[in-house]
PDB file of C-alpha atoms and ligand atoms in Angstrom:
ATOM      1  CA  MET A   1     -28.855  20.097 -13.726  1.00 89.00           C
ATOM      2  CA  ILE A   2     -26.036  21.021 -11.379  1.00 95.00           C
ATOM      3  CA  SER A   3     -24.893  24.535 -12.338  1.00 97.00           C
ATOM      4  CA  GLN A   4     -21.443  26.072 -12.519  1.00 97.00           C
ATOM      5  CA  GLU A   5     -22.392  28.622  -9.834  1.00 98.00           C
ATOM      6  CA  GLU A   6     -23.543  25.907  -7.442  1.00 98.00           C
ATOM      7  CA  ILE A   7     -20.322  23.959  -7.841  1.00 98.00           C
ATOM      8  CA  LEU A   8     -18.104  27.007  -7.479  1.00 98.00           C
ATOM      9  CA  SER A   9     -19.956  28.386  -4.459  1.00 98.00           C
ATOM     10  CA  GLY A  10     -17.697  27.762  -1.456  1.00 97.00           C
ATOM     11  CA  LEU A  11     -15.589  25.216  -3.368  1.00 98.00           C
ATOM     12  CA  LYS A  12     -12.294  24.879  -1.529  1.00 97.00           C
ATOM     13  CA  THR A  13      -9.939  23.872  -4.341  1.00 98.00           C
ATOM     14  CA  LYS A  14      -6.918  25.403  -6.020  1.00 98.00           C
ATOM     15  CA  LEU A  15      -7.119  23.403  -9.226  1.00 98.00           C
ATOM     16  CA  PHE A  16      -9.938  20.875  -9.469  1.00 98.00           C
ATOM     17  CA  GLY A  17     -13.102  22.458 -10.847  1.00 98.00           C
ATOM     18  CA  GLN A  18     -11.715  25.968 -11.053  1.00 97.00           C
ATOM     19  CA  LYS A  19     -12.980  25.997 -14.633  1.00 98.00           C
ATOM     20  CA  ILE A  20     -16.290  24.241 -15.293  1.00 98.00           C
ATOM     21  CA  PHE A  21     -18.258  23.177 -18.367  1.00 98.00           C
ATOM     22  CA  THR A  22     -21.775  21.892 -17.638  1.00 98.00           C
ATOM     23  CA  PHE A  23     -24.208  20.177 -19.990  1.00 98.00           C
ATOM     24  CA  ASP A  24     -27.757  18.785 -19.810  1.00 98.00           C
ATOM     25  CA  SER A  25     -26.757  16.193 -22.359  1.00 98.00           C
ATOM     26  CA  ILE A  26     -23.561  15.448 -24.249  1.00 98.00           C
ATOM     27  CA  ASP A  27     -22.062  12.540 -26.178  1.00 98.00           C
ATOM     28  CA  SER A  28     -19.365  11.824 -23.583  1.00 98.00           C
ATOM     29  CA  THR A  29     -17.698  14.104 -21.053  1.00 98.00           C
ATOM     30  CA  ASN A  30     -14.401  12.373 -21.863  1.00 98.00           C
ATOM     31  CA  ASP A  31     -14.740  13.049 -25.595  1.00 98.00           C
ATOM     32  CA  CYS A  32     -15.605  16.670 -24.813  1.00 98.00           C
ATOM     33  CA  GLY A  33     -12.627  16.874 -22.426  1.00 98.00           C
ATOM     34  CA  LYS A  34     -10.285  15.718 -25.204  1.00 97.00           C
ATOM     35  CA  VAL A  35     -11.472  18.515 -27.498  1.00 96.00           C
ATOM     36  CA  LEU A  36     -11.336  21.140 -24.746  1.00 96.00           C
ATOM     37  CA  SER A  37      -7.871  20.051 -23.738  1.00 95.00           C
ATOM     38  CA  ALA A  38      -6.622  20.155 -27.329  1.00 92.00           C
ATOM     39  CA  ASN A  39      -8.063  23.690 -27.455  1.00 92.00           C
ATOM     40  CA  GLY A  40      -5.922  24.711 -24.506  1.00 92.00           C
ATOM     41  CA  GLN A  41      -8.290  24.449 -21.543  1.00 95.00           C
ATOM     42  CA  PRO A  42      -6.287  24.303 -18.335  1.00 96.00           C
ATOM     43  CA  GLU A  43      -5.498  21.519 -15.942  1.00 97.00           C
ATOM     44  CA  GLY A  44      -8.264  20.991 -13.409  1.00 98.00           C
ATOM     45  CA  SER A  45     -11.060  21.846 -15.856  1.00 98.00           C
ATOM     46  CA  LEU A  46     -14.237  19.944 -15.024  1.00 98.00           C
ATOM     47  CA  ILE A  47     -16.685  18.743 -17.657  1.00 98.00           C
ATOM     48  CA  ILE A  48     -19.939  17.462 -16.184  1.00 98.00           C
ATOM     49  CA  SER A  49     -23.189  16.370 -17.770  1.00 98.00           C
ATOM     50  CA  ASP A  50     -26.554  15.157 -16.519  1.00 98.00           C
ATOM     51  CA  TYR A  51     -26.731  12.652 -19.342  1.00 98.00           C
ATOM     52  CA  GLN A  52     -24.469  11.069 -21.955  1.00 98.00           C
ATOM     53  CA  THR A  53     -25.600   9.695 -25.302  1.00 98.00           C
ATOM     54  CA  LYS A  54     -22.280   7.923 -25.883  1.00 98.00           C
ATOM     55  CA  GLY A  55     -20.850   7.440 -22.408  1.00 98.00           C
ATOM     56  CA  HIS A  56     -18.193   4.797 -22.510  1.00 98.00           C
ATOM     57  CA  GLY A  57     -15.756   2.714 -20.542  1.00 97.00           C
ATOM     58  CA  ARG A  58     -12.710   0.920 -21.865  1.00 92.00           C
ATOM     59  CA  PHE A  59     -12.845  -0.539 -25.388  1.00 86.00           C
ATOM     60  CA  GLN A  60     -15.819   1.774 -26.118  1.00 85.00           C
ATOM     61  CA  ARG A  61     -18.119  -0.324 -23.938  1.00 95.00           C
ATOM     62  CA  ASP A  62     -21.219   1.628 -22.970  1.00 97.00           C
ATOM     63  CA  TRP A  63     -21.528   3.444 -19.687  1.00 98.00           C
ATOM     64  CA  VAL A  64     -25.268   3.592 -19.128  1.00 97.00           C
ATOM     65  CA  SER A  65     -26.734   6.140 -16.752  1.00 98.00           C
ATOM     66  CA  GLU A  66     -30.205   7.647 -16.353  1.00 98.00           C
ATOM     67  CA  PRO A  67     -30.509  11.434 -16.803  1.00 98.00           C
ATOM     68  CA  GLY A  68     -30.131  13.650 -13.752  1.00 98.00           C
ATOM     69  CA  LYS A  69     -29.487  10.934 -11.179  1.00 98.00           C
ATOM     70  CA  ASN A  70     -25.792  10.214 -11.111  1.00 98.00           C
ATOM     71  CA  LEU A  71     -22.410  11.868 -11.481  1.00 98.00           C
ATOM     72  CA  LEU A  72     -20.857  11.790 -14.932  1.00 98.00           C
ATOM     73  CA  PHE A  73     -17.782  13.950 -15.211  1.00 99.00           C
ATOM     74  CA  SER A  74     -14.264  14.291 -16.538  1.00 98.00           C
ATOM     75  CA  ILE A  75     -11.300  16.283 -15.330  1.00 98.00           C
ATOM     76  CA  ILE A  76      -8.401  17.463 -17.474  1.00 98.00           C
ATOM     77  CA  LEU A  77      -5.084  16.720 -15.795  1.00 98.00           C
ATOM     78  CA  LYS A  78      -1.510  17.358 -16.874  1.00 97.00           C
ATOM     79  CA  PRO A  79       0.419  15.364 -14.301  1.00 96.00           C
ATOM     80  CA  VAL A  80       4.155  15.898 -14.330  1.00 95.00           C
ATOM     81  CA  ILE A  81       5.220  12.342 -13.506  1.00 95.00           C
ATOM     82  CA  ASP A  82       7.089   9.499 -15.113  1.00 94.00           C
ATOM     83  CA  GLU A  83       4.908   8.148 -17.965  1.00 91.00           C
ATOM     84  CA  LYS A  84       5.375   4.666 -16.510  1.00 93.00           C
ATOM     85  CA  LYS A  85       3.410   5.764 -13.447  1.00 95.00           C
ATOM     86  CA  LEU A  86       0.481   7.360 -15.239  1.00 95.00           C
ATOM     87  CA  HIS A  87      -1.770   4.343 -14.674  1.00 95.00           C
ATOM     88  CA  LEU A  88      -1.525   5.054 -10.937  1.00 97.00           C
ATOM     89  CA  LEU A  89      -3.747   8.082 -11.511  1.00 98.00           C
ATOM     90  CA  THR A  90      -6.657   5.633 -11.573  1.00 98.00           C
ATOM     91  CA  PHE A  91      -5.652   4.371  -8.132  1.00 98.00           C
ATOM     92  CA  PHE A  92      -5.336   7.950  -6.878  1.00 98.00           C
ATOM     93  CA  ILE A  93      -8.830   8.814  -8.094  1.00 98.00           C
ATOM     94  CA  ALA A  94     -10.391   5.588  -6.831  1.00 98.00           C
ATOM     95  CA  ASN A  95      -8.737   5.852  -3.419  1.00 98.00           C
ATOM     96  CA  SER A  96      -9.840   9.473  -3.088  1.00 98.00           C
ATOM     97  CA  ILE A  97     -13.452   8.719  -4.007  1.00 98.00           C
ATOM     98  CA  ALA A  98     -13.494   5.744  -1.634  1.00 98.00           C
ATOM     99  CA  GLU A  99     -12.216   7.934   1.211  1.00 98.00           C
ATOM    100  CA  VAL A 100     -14.935  10.501   0.560  1.00 98.00           C
ATOM    101  CA  VAL A 101     -17.696   7.899   0.425  1.00 98.00           C
ATOM    102  CA  GLU A 102     -16.534   6.224   3.619  1.00 98.00           C
ATOM    103  CA  LYS A 103     -16.327   9.552   5.412  1.00 98.00           C
ATOM    104  CA  MET A 104     -19.802  10.657   4.308  1.00 98.00           C
ATOM    105  CA  PHE A 105     -21.682   7.364   4.515  1.00 98.00           C
ATOM    106  CA  PRO A 106     -21.624   4.143   6.570  1.00 98.00           C
ATOM    107  CA  LEU A 107     -20.252   2.070   3.701  1.00 98.00           C
ATOM    108  CA  LYS A 108     -17.102   0.069   2.981  1.00 98.00           C
ATOM    109  CA  LEU A 109     -15.706   0.261  -0.542  1.00 98.00           C
ATOM    110  CA  MET A 110     -13.671  -2.340  -2.349  1.00 98.00           C
ATOM    111  CA  ALA A 111     -11.518  -1.913  -5.449  1.00 98.00           C
ATOM    112  CA  LYS A 112     -11.501  -4.212  -8.451  1.00 98.00           C
ATOM    113  CA  TRP A 113      -8.355  -3.936 -10.541  1.00 97.00           C
ATOM    114  CA  PRO A 114      -7.806  -2.005 -12.677  1.00 96.00           C
ATOM    115  CA  ASN A 115     -10.497   0.673 -12.555  1.00 97.00           C
ATOM    116  CA  ASP A 116     -13.648  -0.096 -10.559  1.00 98.00           C
ATOM    117  CA  LEU A 117     -14.992   0.684  -7.121  1.00 98.00           C
ATOM    118  CA  LEU A 118     -17.496  -1.717  -5.631  1.00 98.00           C
ATOM    119  CA  ILE A 119     -19.948  -1.672  -2.769  1.00 98.00           C
ATOM    120  CA  ASN A 120     -21.114  -5.056  -1.526  1.00 97.00           C
ATOM    121  CA  GLU A 121     -19.398  -6.650  -4.535  1.00 96.00           C
ATOM    122  CA  LYS A 122     -21.379  -4.562  -7.010  1.00 97.00           C
ATOM    123  CA  LYS A 123     -20.003  -1.891  -9.300  1.00 98.00           C
ATOM    124  CA  PHE A 124     -20.624   1.620  -8.041  1.00 98.00           C
ATOM    125  CA  CYS A 125     -17.991   3.656  -9.878  1.00 98.00           C
ATOM    126  CA  GLY A 126     -15.913   3.267 -13.037  1.00 98.00           C
ATOM    127  CA  ILE A 127     -12.880   5.330 -13.958  1.00 98.00           C
ATOM    128  CA  LEU A 128     -11.552   5.804 -17.478  1.00 98.00           C
ATOM    129  CA  LEU A 129      -8.266   7.545 -18.245  1.00 97.00           C
ATOM    130  CA  GLU A 130      -7.639   8.647 -21.810  1.00 96.00           C
ATOM    131  CA  SER A 131      -4.620  10.545 -23.011  1.00 95.00           C
ATOM    132  CA  VAL A 132      -4.478  13.462 -25.397  1.00 91.00           C
ATOM    133  CA  VAL A 133      -1.261  13.142 -27.342  1.00 86.00           C
ATOM    134  CA  THR A 134       0.359  15.736 -29.537  1.00 76.00           C
ATOM    135  CA  GLN A 135       4.154  15.345 -29.598  1.00 73.00           C
ATOM    136  CA  LYS A 136       4.138  13.669 -26.224  1.00 71.00           C
ATOM    137  CA  ILE A 137       1.326  12.981 -23.760  1.00 69.00           C
ATOM    138  CA  ASP A 138      -0.192  16.404 -23.362  1.00 87.00           C
ATOM    139  CA  SER A 139      -2.962  15.697 -20.913  1.00 96.00           C
ATOM    140  CA  ILE A 140      -4.983  12.941 -19.355  1.00 97.00           C
ATOM    141  CA  ILE A 141      -8.748  13.048 -19.407  1.00 98.00           C
ATOM    142  CA  CYS A 142      -9.965  11.395 -16.229  1.00 98.00           C
ATOM    143  CA  GLY A 143     -13.530  10.197 -16.693  1.00 98.00           C
ATOM    144  CA  ILE A 144     -15.535   9.224 -13.668  1.00 98.00           C
ATOM    145  CA  GLY A 145     -18.974   7.624 -13.612  1.00 98.00           C
ATOM    146  CA  ILE A 146     -20.608   7.232 -10.202  1.00 98.00           C
ATOM    147  CA  ASN A 147     -24.006   5.707  -9.555  1.00 98.00           C
ATOM    148  CA  VAL A 148     -25.656   7.978  -7.020  1.00 98.00           C
ATOM    149  CA  ASN A 149     -29.462   8.011  -7.106  1.00 98.00           C
ATOM    150  CA  GLN A 150     -30.291   5.464  -9.809  1.00 98.00           C
ATOM    151  CA  THR A 151     -31.940   2.366  -8.377  1.00 97.00           C
ATOM    152  CA  ILE A 152     -32.872   0.318 -11.420  1.00 97.00           C
ATOM    153  CA  PHE A 153     -30.230  -0.574 -13.983  1.00 96.00           C
ATOM    154  CA  HIS A 154     -30.559  -1.460 -17.640  1.00 91.00           C
ATOM    155  CA  GLU A 155     -30.494  -5.207 -18.312  1.00 91.00           C
ATOM    156  CA  SER A 156     -27.170  -4.804 -20.147  1.00 90.00           C
ATOM    157  CA  VAL A 157     -25.592  -3.560 -16.931  1.00 93.00           C
ATOM    158  CA  LEU A 158     -24.973  -6.527 -14.724  1.00 90.00           C
ATOM    159  CA  ASN A 159     -24.033  -6.262 -11.097  1.00 94.00           C
ATOM    160  CA  ALA A 160     -24.344  -2.528 -10.530  1.00 98.00           C
ATOM    161  CA  THR A 161     -25.300  -0.591  -7.444  1.00 98.00           C
ATOM    162  CA  SER A 162     -25.617   3.013  -6.322  1.00 98.00           C
ATOM    163  CA  LEU A 163     -25.459   4.977  -3.095  1.00 98.00           C
ATOM    164  CA  LYS A 164     -29.256   5.155  -3.023  1.00 98.00           C
ATOM    165  CA  ARG A 165     -29.604   1.416  -3.537  1.00 98.00           C
ATOM    166  CA  GLU A 166     -27.275   0.754  -0.640  1.00 98.00           C
ATOM    167  CA  LEU A 167     -28.458   3.487   1.715  1.00 98.00           C
ATOM    168  CA  HIS A 168     -32.166   3.663   0.807  1.00 98.00           C
ATOM    169  CA  LYS A 169     -32.145   7.430   0.703  1.00 98.00           C
ATOM    170  CA  GLU A 170     -31.669  10.183  -1.866  1.00 98.00           C
ATOM    171  CA  ILE A 171     -28.130  11.596  -1.928  1.00 98.00           C
ATOM    172  CA  ASP A 172     -27.247  15.246  -2.556  1.00 98.00           C
ATOM    173  CA  ARG A 173     -25.181  14.992  -5.768  1.00 98.00           C
ATOM    174  CA  LEU A 174     -23.818  18.514  -5.488  1.00 98.00           C
ATOM    175  CA  GLN A 175     -22.375  18.126  -1.982  1.00 98.00           C
ATOM    176  CA  PHE A 176     -20.940  14.752  -2.918  1.00 98.00           C
ATOM    177  CA  LEU A 177     -19.310  16.111  -6.084  1.00 98.00           C
ATOM    178  CA  LYS A 178     -17.773  19.035  -4.185  1.00 98.00           C
ATOM    179  CA  ALA A 179     -16.382  16.710  -1.527  1.00 98.00           C
ATOM    180  CA  ILE A 180     -14.749  14.598  -4.258  1.00 98.00           C
ATOM    181  CA  LEU A 181     -13.216  17.624  -5.994  1.00 98.00           C
ATOM    182  CA  GLU A 182     -11.871  18.888  -2.672  1.00 98.00           C
ATOM    183  CA  LYS A 183     -10.363  15.519  -1.755  1.00 98.00           C
ATOM    184  CA  LEU A 184      -8.687  15.168  -5.164  1.00 98.00           C
ATOM    185  CA  ASP A 185      -7.342  18.699  -4.891  1.00 98.00           C
ATOM    186  CA  GLU A 186      -6.040  18.107  -1.362  1.00 98.00           C
ATOM    187  CA  LYS A 187      -4.195  14.906  -2.335  1.00 98.00           C
ATOM    188  CA  TYR A 188      -2.986  15.744  -5.861  1.00 98.00           C
ATOM    189  CA  GLU A 189       0.406  17.226  -5.014  1.00 98.00           C
ATOM    190  CA  SER A 190       1.349  14.387  -2.710  1.00 98.00           C
ATOM    191  CA  PHE A 191       0.247  11.927  -5.399  1.00 98.00           C
ATOM    192  CA  LEU A 192       2.563  13.625  -7.905  1.00 98.00           C
ATOM    193  CA  SER A 193       5.514  13.518  -5.531  1.00 97.00           C
ATOM    194  CA  ASP A 194       4.898   9.897  -4.503  1.00 97.00           C
ATOM    195  CA  PRO A 195       2.564   8.101  -6.946  1.00 97.00           C
ATOM    196  CA  ASP A 196       3.539   4.656  -5.595  1.00 97.00           C
ATOM    197  CA  SER A 197       1.880   5.385  -2.272  1.00 97.00           C
ATOM    198  CA  GLU A 198      -1.495   4.873  -3.951  1.00 98.00           C
ATOM    199  CA  ILE A 199      -0.695   1.207  -4.532  1.00 98.00           C
ATOM    200  CA  GLU A 200      -0.746   0.351  -0.820  1.00 96.00           C
ATOM    201  CA  ALA A 201      -4.031   2.202  -0.339  1.00 97.00           C
ATOM    202  CA  TRP A 202      -5.523   0.334  -3.303  1.00 97.00           C
ATOM    203  CA  LYS A 203      -4.304  -3.011  -1.946  1.00 97.00           C
ATOM    204  CA  ASP A 204      -6.182  -2.369   1.296  1.00 97.00           C
ATOM    205  CA  ARG A 205      -9.387  -2.398  -0.751  1.00 98.00           C
ATOM    206  CA  ASP A 206      -8.422  -5.066  -3.266  1.00 98.00           C
ATOM    207  CA  ILE A 207     -11.286  -7.511  -3.761  1.00 97.00           C
ATOM    208  CA  LEU A 208      -9.317  -9.859  -6.034  1.00 97.00           C
ATOM    209  CA  LYS A 209      -6.541 -11.064  -3.733  1.00 95.00           C
ATOM    210  CA  GLY A 210      -6.547 -14.846  -3.451  1.00 96.00           C
ATOM    211  CA  LYS A 211      -9.558 -15.169  -5.746  1.00 97.00           C
ATOM    212  CA  THR A 212      -9.759 -17.374  -8.813  1.00 97.00           C
ATOM    213  CA  VAL A 213     -10.169 -15.170 -11.855  1.00 97.00           C
ATOM    214  CA  SER A 214     -10.157 -15.116 -15.617  1.00 97.00           C
ATOM    215  CA  VAL A 215      -8.190 -12.335 -17.210  1.00 97.00           C
ATOM    216  CA  TYR A 216      -8.840 -11.407 -20.830  1.00 95.00           C
ATOM    217  CA  PHE A 217      -5.958  -9.646 -22.476  1.00 94.00           C
ATOM    218  CA  ASN A 218      -5.131  -9.200 -26.159  1.00 92.00           C
ATOM    219  CA  GLN A 219      -7.879 -11.635 -27.171  1.00 92.00           C
ATOM    220  CA  ASN A 220      -6.522 -14.353 -24.903  1.00 95.00           C
ATOM    221  CA  SER A 221      -7.975 -15.663 -21.691  1.00 96.00           C
ATOM    222  CA  PHE A 222      -5.892 -16.697 -18.682  1.00 96.00           C
ATOM    223  CA  SER A 223      -7.230 -18.331 -15.534  1.00 97.00           C
ATOM    224  CA  GLY A 224      -5.563 -18.527 -12.195  1.00 97.00           C
ATOM    225  CA  GLN A 225      -5.398 -17.378  -8.642  1.00 97.00           C
ATOM    226  CA  VAL A 226      -4.581 -13.761  -7.906  1.00 98.00           C
ATOM    227  CA  ILE A 227      -1.301 -13.507  -6.033  1.00 97.00           C
ATOM    228  CA  GLU A 228      -1.079  -9.774  -5.658  1.00 96.00           C
ATOM    229  CA  ILE A 229      -1.124  -6.311  -7.088  1.00 97.00           C
ATOM    230  CA  ASP A 230       2.633  -5.857  -7.399  1.00 97.00           C
ATOM    231  CA  ALA A 231       4.933  -2.947  -6.624  1.00 96.00           C
ATOM    232  CA  ALA A 232       4.159  -1.365  -9.995  1.00 96.00           C
ATOM    233  CA  GLY A 233       0.380  -1.697  -9.591  1.00 97.00           C
ATOM    234  CA  TYR A 234       0.118  -4.631 -11.999  1.00 97.00           C
ATOM    235  CA  LEU A 235      -2.012  -7.732 -11.454  1.00 98.00           C
ATOM    236  CA  VAL A 236      -0.138 -10.988 -10.865  1.00 98.00           C
ATOM    237  CA  ILE A 237      -1.824 -14.384 -11.098  1.00 98.00           C
ATOM    238  CA  ARG A 238      -0.627 -17.971 -10.792  1.00 97.00           C
ATOM    239  CA  THR A 239      -2.102 -20.426 -13.292  1.00 96.00           C
ATOM    240  CA  LYS A 240      -2.972 -24.044 -12.535  1.00 93.00           C
ATOM    241  CA  GLY A 241       0.253 -24.989 -14.310  1.00 94.00           C
ATOM    242  CA  ASN A 242       2.056 -22.887 -11.705  1.00 96.00           C
ATOM    243  CA  LYS A 243       2.979 -20.136 -14.165  1.00 96.00           C
ATOM    244  CA  ARG A 244       3.206 -16.596 -12.826  1.00 97.00           C
ATOM    245  CA  ILE A 245       1.678 -14.056 -15.213  1.00 97.00           C
ATOM    246  CA  LYS A 246       1.716 -10.315 -14.828  1.00 97.00           C
ATOM    247  CA  PHE A 247      -0.824  -8.004 -16.477  1.00 97.00           C
ATOM    248  CA  TYR A 248      -0.507  -4.280 -16.916  1.00 95.00           C
ATOM    249  CA  SER A 249      -4.010  -4.172 -18.382  1.00 94.00           C
ATOM    250  CA  GLY A 250      -6.888  -6.579 -18.866  1.00 94.00           C
ATOM    251  CA  ASP A 251     -10.457  -7.511 -18.114  1.00 94.00           C
ATOM    252  CA  VAL A 252     -10.872  -9.472 -14.946  1.00 96.00           C
ATOM    253  CA  SER A 253     -13.835 -11.605 -14.043  1.00 94.00           C
ATOM    254  CA  LEU A 254     -14.217 -13.515 -10.825  1.00 90.00           C
ATOM    255  CA  ARG A 255     -14.780 -17.256 -11.308  1.00 76.00           C
ATOM    256  CA  LYS A 256     -17.432 -18.846  -9.146  1.00 64.00           C
TER     257      LYS A 256
HETATM  258  P1  LIG B 301     -16.314  -4.764 -15.548  1.00 78.54           P
HETATM  259  O1  LIG B 301     -17.383  -4.067 -14.808  1.00 78.54           O
HETATM  260  O2  LIG B 301     -16.818  -5.866 -16.423  1.00 78.54           O
HETATM  261  O3  LIG B 301     -15.104  -5.123 -14.736  1.00 78.54           O
HETATM  262  P2  LIG B 301     -14.649  -2.780 -16.738  1.00 78.54           P
HETATM  263  O4  LIG B 301     -14.264  -2.093 -15.510  1.00 78.54           O
HETATM  264  O5  LIG B 301     -13.617  -3.543 -17.440  1.00 78.54           O
HETATM  265  O6  LIG B 301     -15.901  -3.724 -16.585  1.00 78.54           O
HETATM  266  P3  LIG B 301     -15.227  -1.260 -19.054  1.00 78.54           P
HETATM  267  O7  LIG B 301     -14.685  -2.359 -19.855  1.00 78.54           O
HETATM  268  O8  LIG B 301     -14.513   0.015 -19.092  1.00 78.54           O
HETATM  269  O9  LIG B 301     -15.371  -1.696 -17.557  1.00 78.54           O
HETATM  270  O10 LIG B 301     -16.721  -1.008 -19.503  1.00 78.54           O
HETATM  271  C1  LIG B 301     -17.710  -0.490 -18.736  1.00 78.54           C
HETATM  272  C2  LIG B 301     -18.590  -1.640 -18.243  1.00 78.54           C
HETATM  273  O11 LIG B 301     -19.296  -1.156 -17.116  1.00 78.54           O
HETATM  274  C3  LIG B 301     -19.656  -2.071 -19.230  1.00 78.54           C
HETATM  275  O12 LIG B 301     -19.253  -3.225 -19.899  1.00 78.54           O
HETATM  276  C4  LIG B 301     -20.903  -2.350 -18.379  1.00 78.54           C
HETATM  277  O13 LIG B 301     -21.027  -3.702 -18.096  1.00 78.54           O
HETATM  278  C5  LIG B 301     -20.614  -1.666 -17.077  1.00 78.54           C
HETATM  279  N1  LIG B 301     -21.512  -0.537 -16.834  1.00 78.54           N
HETATM  280  C6  LIG B 301     -22.079   0.309 -17.719  1.00 78.54           C
HETATM  281  N2  LIG B 301     -22.799   1.251 -17.099  1.00 78.54           N
HETATM  282  C7  LIG B 301     -22.704   1.009 -15.783  1.00 78.54           C
HETATM  283  C8  LIG B 301     -23.215   1.615 -14.630  1.00 78.54           C
HETATM  284  N3  LIG B 301     -23.978   2.703 -14.682  1.00 78.54           N
HETATM  285  N4  LIG B 301     -22.891   1.078 -13.438  1.00 78.54           N
HETATM  286  C9  LIG B 301     -22.112  -0.010 -13.335  1.00 78.54           C
HETATM  287  N5  LIG B 301     -21.595  -0.650 -14.392  1.00 78.54           N
HETATM  288  C10 LIG B 301     -21.884  -0.135 -15.601  1.00 78.54           C
HETATM  289  C1  LIG B 302     -15.274   1.753 -16.537  1.00 78.54           C
HETATM  290  O1  LIG B 302     -16.222   1.285 -15.940  1.00 78.54           O
HETATM  291  O2  LIG B 302     -14.365   1.027 -16.856  1.00 78.54           O
HETATM  292  C2  LIG B 302     -15.131   3.208 -16.821  1.00 78.54           C
HETATM  293  C3  LIG B 302     -16.421   3.942 -16.971  1.00 78.54           C
HETATM  294  C4  LIG B 302     -16.218   5.437 -17.071  1.00 78.54           C
HETATM  295  C5  LIG B 302     -17.493   6.184 -17.285  1.00 78.54           C
HETATM  296  C6  LIG B 302     -17.307   7.667 -17.199  1.00 78.54           C
HETATM  297  S1  LIG B 302     -18.842   8.547 -17.155  1.00 78.54           S
HETATM  298  C7  LIG B 302     -18.013  10.065 -17.387  1.00 78.54           C
HETATM  299  C8  LIG B 302     -16.909   9.813 -18.391  1.00 78.54           C
HETATM  300  N1  LIG B 302     -17.408   9.934 -19.744  1.00 78.54           N
HETATM  301  C9  LIG B 302     -17.368   8.781 -20.405  1.00 78.54           C
HETATM  302  O3  LIG B 302     -17.758   8.600 -21.567  1.00 78.54           O
HETATM  303  N2  LIG B 302     -16.841   7.829 -19.618  1.00 78.54           N
HETATM  304  C10 LIG B 302     -16.491   8.329 -18.313  1.00 78.54           C
END
């Protein structure tokens, strides 16, 4: 297990990871983060576990990860920004992680709207934002699952990859985690003052542009060609009937 002391040793952050909760095993670091946040734990608190018994993505879909091989963590944030821009936190986190990976390793990362990072068209990282609401949105729990040293994936997990699978060598999880925390910390204030700037950075990595996709939203399925990620960070497609549809959320699959 990665310990609190190891993470804190030499960690160059003001906020991210300044308070740390580590676990060998937990239901979900996001669920734990919600409780800790409701109990007053501060912004920047990091919850990290070697294993999750109920790790999840959106719609409570399982996030499946072998013990001790990957990075499974959540960060409590209390961003002071317009609520309409909160979804851009996902872009901020994804862009930051992609920058770190590309600086540390000879890899090119792509982004799949709304919340995935891919390497060679396979899913390497998933991000899940969940809000803790009292009177108003009190905090956002940012859950991050990154495949680091796992090389074989459960049959329920289609199309996944990890750093080790791509690079054929074991990766130091601790150094990688610290680099991510430091990058997030370095960029957080500029994100808060200009959240829209993350959209351009995301678009540079967008794997969907021009592709034919199916988007599932509210129990309906829409097919079409992706026109763009628009100025608000939403996905815009054009259907065969030449209708332009904009999605602020949804499940996207690429059509062959
Ligand atoms: P998709 O990968 O289908 O675009 P999504 O980003 O919409 O999914 P969620 O709906 O939040 O993701 O659910 C998480 C999904 O991630 C699960 O359905 C599962 O297919 C996939 N998954 C689970 N564990 C892993 C993993 N370790 N690596 C990559 N993908 C995983
Ligand atoms: C996705 O793929 O859409 C999001 C997956 C998010 C998984 C991470 S793992 C750490 C944190 N705890 C959870 O239960 N989920 C997130």
